[in-house]
mmCIF file of C-alpha atoms in Angstrom:
data_model
loop_
_atom_site.group_PDB
_atom_site.id
_atom_site.type_symbol
_atom_site.label_atom_id
_atom_site.label_comp_id
_atom_site.label_asym_id
_atom_site.label_seq_id
_atom_site.Cartn_x
_atom_site.Cartn_y
_atom_site.Cartn_z
ATOM 1 C CA UNK A 30 77.522 109.482 82.923
ATOM 2 C CA UNK A 31 81.071 109.869 81.667
ATOM 3 C CA UNK A 32 81.548 112.801 84.021
ATOM 4 C CA UNK A 33 80.956 110.553 87.061
ATOM 5 C CA UNK A 34 83.467 107.996 85.756
ATOM 6 C CA UNK A 35 86.077 110.671 85.063
ATOM 7 C CA UNK A 36 85.521 112.253 88.483
ATOM 8 C CA UNK A 37 85.893 108.835 90.146
ATOM 9 C CA UNK A 38 89.114 108.230 88.205
ATOM 10 C CA UNK A 39 90.442 111.616 89.316
ATOM 11 C CA UNK A 40 89.621 110.846 92.955
ATOM 12 C CA UNK A 41 91.266 107.418 92.638
ATOM 13 C CA UNK A 42 94.435 109.027 91.267
ATOM 14 C CA UNK A 43 94.546 111.535 94.138
ATOM 15 C CA UNK A 44 93.962 108.780 96.708
ATOM 16 C CA UNK A 45 96.755 106.649 95.247
ATOM 17 C CA UNK A 46 99.198 109.521 95.647
ATOM 18 C CA UNK A 47 97.947 110.102 99.203
ATOM 19 C CA UNK A 48 98.341 106.397 100.023
ATOM 20 C CA UNK A 49 101.945 106.490 98.843
ATOM 21 C CA UNK A 50 102.688 109.441 101.126
ATOM 22 C CA UNK A 51 100.998 108.184 104.355
ATOM 23 C CA UNK A 52 97.309 108.967 103.980
ATOM 24 C CA UNK A 53 96.760 109.098 107.760
ATOM 25 C CA UNK A 54 98.842 112.259 107.935
ATOM 26 C CA UNK A 55 96.840 113.786 105.072
ATOM 27 C CA UNK A 56 93.635 112.990 106.985
ATOM 28 C CA UNK A 57 94.768 115.221 109.853
ATOM 29 C CA UNK A 58 94.280 118.146 107.459
ATOM 30 C CA UNK A 59 91.131 116.812 105.788
ATOM 31 C CA UNK A 60 89.258 120.134 105.610
ATOM 32 C CA UNK A 61 92.225 121.976 104.121
ATOM 33 C CA UNK A 62 92.766 119.218 101.551
ATOM 34 C CA UNK A 63 89.039 119.321 100.685
ATOM 35 C CA UNK A 64 89.029 123.067 100.140
ATOM 36 C CA UNK A 65 92.195 123.167 98.030
ATOM 37 C CA UNK A 66 91.251 120.079 96.010
ATOM 38 C CA UNK A 67 87.740 121.304 95.236
ATOM 39 C CA UNK A 68 88.869 124.806 94.286
ATOM 40 C CA UNK A 69 91.928 123.529 92.403
ATOM 41 C CA UNK A 70 90.037 120.903 90.437
ATOM 42 C CA UNK A 71 87.250 123.390 89.698
ATOM 43 C CA UNK A 72 89.731 125.974 88.397
ATOM 44 C CA UNK A 73 91.570 123.354 86.329
ATOM 45 C CA UNK A 74 88.270 122.169 84.904
ATOM 46 C CA UNK A 75 87.190 125.726 84.117
ATOM 47 C CA UNK A 76 90.554 126.362 82.449
ATOM 48 C CA UNK A 77 89.595 123.807 79.794
ATOM 49 C CA UNK A 78 87.015 126.311 78.609
ATOM 50 C CA UNK A 79 84.033 124.027 78.968
ATOM 51 C CA UNK A 80 81.242 123.791 81.473
ATOM 52 C CA UNK A 81 81.743 120.008 81.585
ATOM 53 C CA UNK A 82 85.302 120.503 82.817
ATOM 54 C CA UNK A 83 84.092 122.757 85.601
ATOM 55 C CA UNK A 84 81.403 120.265 86.630
ATOM 56 C CA UNK A 85 83.936 117.436 86.523
ATOM 57 C CA UNK A 86 86.309 119.319 88.812
ATOM 58 C CA UNK A 87 83.629 120.240 91.333
ATOM 59 C CA UNK A 88 82.180 116.702 91.315
ATOM 60 C CA UNK A 89 85.641 115.192 91.845
ATOM 61 C CA UNK A 90 86.180 117.569 94.782
ATOM 62 C CA UNK A 91 82.853 116.518 96.284
ATOM 63 C CA UNK A 92 83.671 112.820 95.877
ATOM 64 C CA UNK A 93 87.102 113.318 97.415
ATOM 65 C CA UNK A 94 85.543 115.124 100.369
ATOM 66 C CA UNK A 95 83.147 112.244 101.067
ATOM 67 C CA UNK A 96 85.870 109.599 100.717
ATOM 68 C CA UNK A 97 88.287 111.457 103.001
ATOM 69 C CA UNK A 98 85.590 111.936 105.649
ATOM 70 C CA UNK A 99 84.746 108.235 105.600
ATOM 71 C CA UNK A 100 88.412 107.224 105.714
ATOM 72 C CA UNK A 101 89.060 109.506 108.676
ATOM 73 C CA UNK A 102 86.226 107.873 110.610
ATOM 74 C CA UNK A 103 87.128 104.321 109.570
ATOM 75 C CA UNK A 104 90.947 104.205 109.809
ATOM 76 C CA UNK A 105 91.786 107.140 112.077
ATOM 77 C CA UNK A 106 94.501 109.672 111.432
ATOM 78 C CA UNK A 107 97.824 110.973 112.733
ATOM 79 C CA UNK A 108 97.974 114.500 114.100
ATOM 80 C CA UNK A 109 101.133 116.536 114.521
ATOM 81 C CA UNK A 110 102.267 117.309 118.060
ATOM 82 C CA UNK A 111 105.418 118.814 119.482
ATOM 83 C CA UNK A 112 106.731 115.290 120.120
ATOM 84 C CA UNK A 113 105.997 114.042 116.600
ATOM 85 C CA UNK A 114 102.968 112.415 115.015
ATOM 86 C CA UNK A 115 100.322 110.982 117.347
ATOM 87 C CA UNK A 116 97.845 108.325 116.185
ATOM 88 C CA UNK A 117 94.166 109.154 116.734
ATOM 89 C CA UNK A 118 91.847 106.165 116.911
ATOM 90 C CA UNK A 119 88.991 105.911 114.394
ATOM 91 C CA UNK A 120 85.612 107.259 115.441
ATOM 92 C CA UNK A 121 83.765 104.220 114.072
ATOM 93 C CA UNK A 122 85.197 101.138 115.765
ATOM 94 C CA UNK A 123 83.888 97.598 115.772
ATOM 95 C CA UNK A 124 84.301 95.854 119.115
ATOM 96 C CA UNK A 125 84.828 92.132 119.643
ATOM 97 C CA UNK A 126 81.397 91.955 121.256
ATOM 98 C CA UNK A 127 79.762 93.395 118.139
ATOM 99 C CA UNK A 128 81.623 90.895 115.938
ATOM 100 C CA UNK A 129 80.517 87.949 118.112
ATOM 101 C CA UNK A 130 76.922 89.170 118.098
ATOM 102 C CA UNK A 131 76.955 89.503 114.311
ATOM 103 C CA UNK A 132 78.481 86.031 113.928
ATOM 104 C CA UNK A 133 75.787 84.571 116.206
ATOM 105 C CA UNK A 134 73.018 86.209 114.178
ATOM 106 C CA UNK A 135 74.598 84.962 110.958
ATOM 107 C CA UNK A 136 74.966 81.405 112.298
ATOM 108 C CA UNK A 137 71.353 81.421 113.523
ATOM 109 C CA UNK A 138 70.071 82.645 110.157
ATOM 110 C CA UNK A 139 72.111 79.950 108.365
ATOM 111 C CA UNK A 140 70.599 77.230 110.583
ATOM 112 C CA UNK A 141 67.116 78.581 109.973
ATOM 113 C CA UNK A 142 67.736 78.732 106.236
ATOM 114 C CA UNK A 143 69.004 75.157 106.183
ATOM 115 C CA UNK A 144 65.898 73.968 108.071
ATOM 116 C CA UNK A 145 63.605 75.727 105.626
ATOM 117 C CA UNK A 146 65.383 74.291 102.597
ATOM 118 C CA UNK A 147 65.648 70.719 103.881
#
């Protein structure tokens, strides 16, 4: 169980550094970051001389890969072009219509709950 906590802490540390250096630009190179992070963390873990270090490095690389994929779909990314960095919209967007529909369902369920209780 400690390995999961240590891997999560490693991923959090990497994400903090990426946030400080404009994470949307890092997300443009998500696959490259995934490959180098997973291999690098695995090698660093193996360099400790224990199997637990190797597993920790590989698990941290896997967690980082999942988090970066989700972030890319949720917040979008910036890709380099000849004119500079261009913002790419997120793949998973919530529209105003979806928000209103969800609010209506929530309000209706609250009314129904209040009627059942009282």
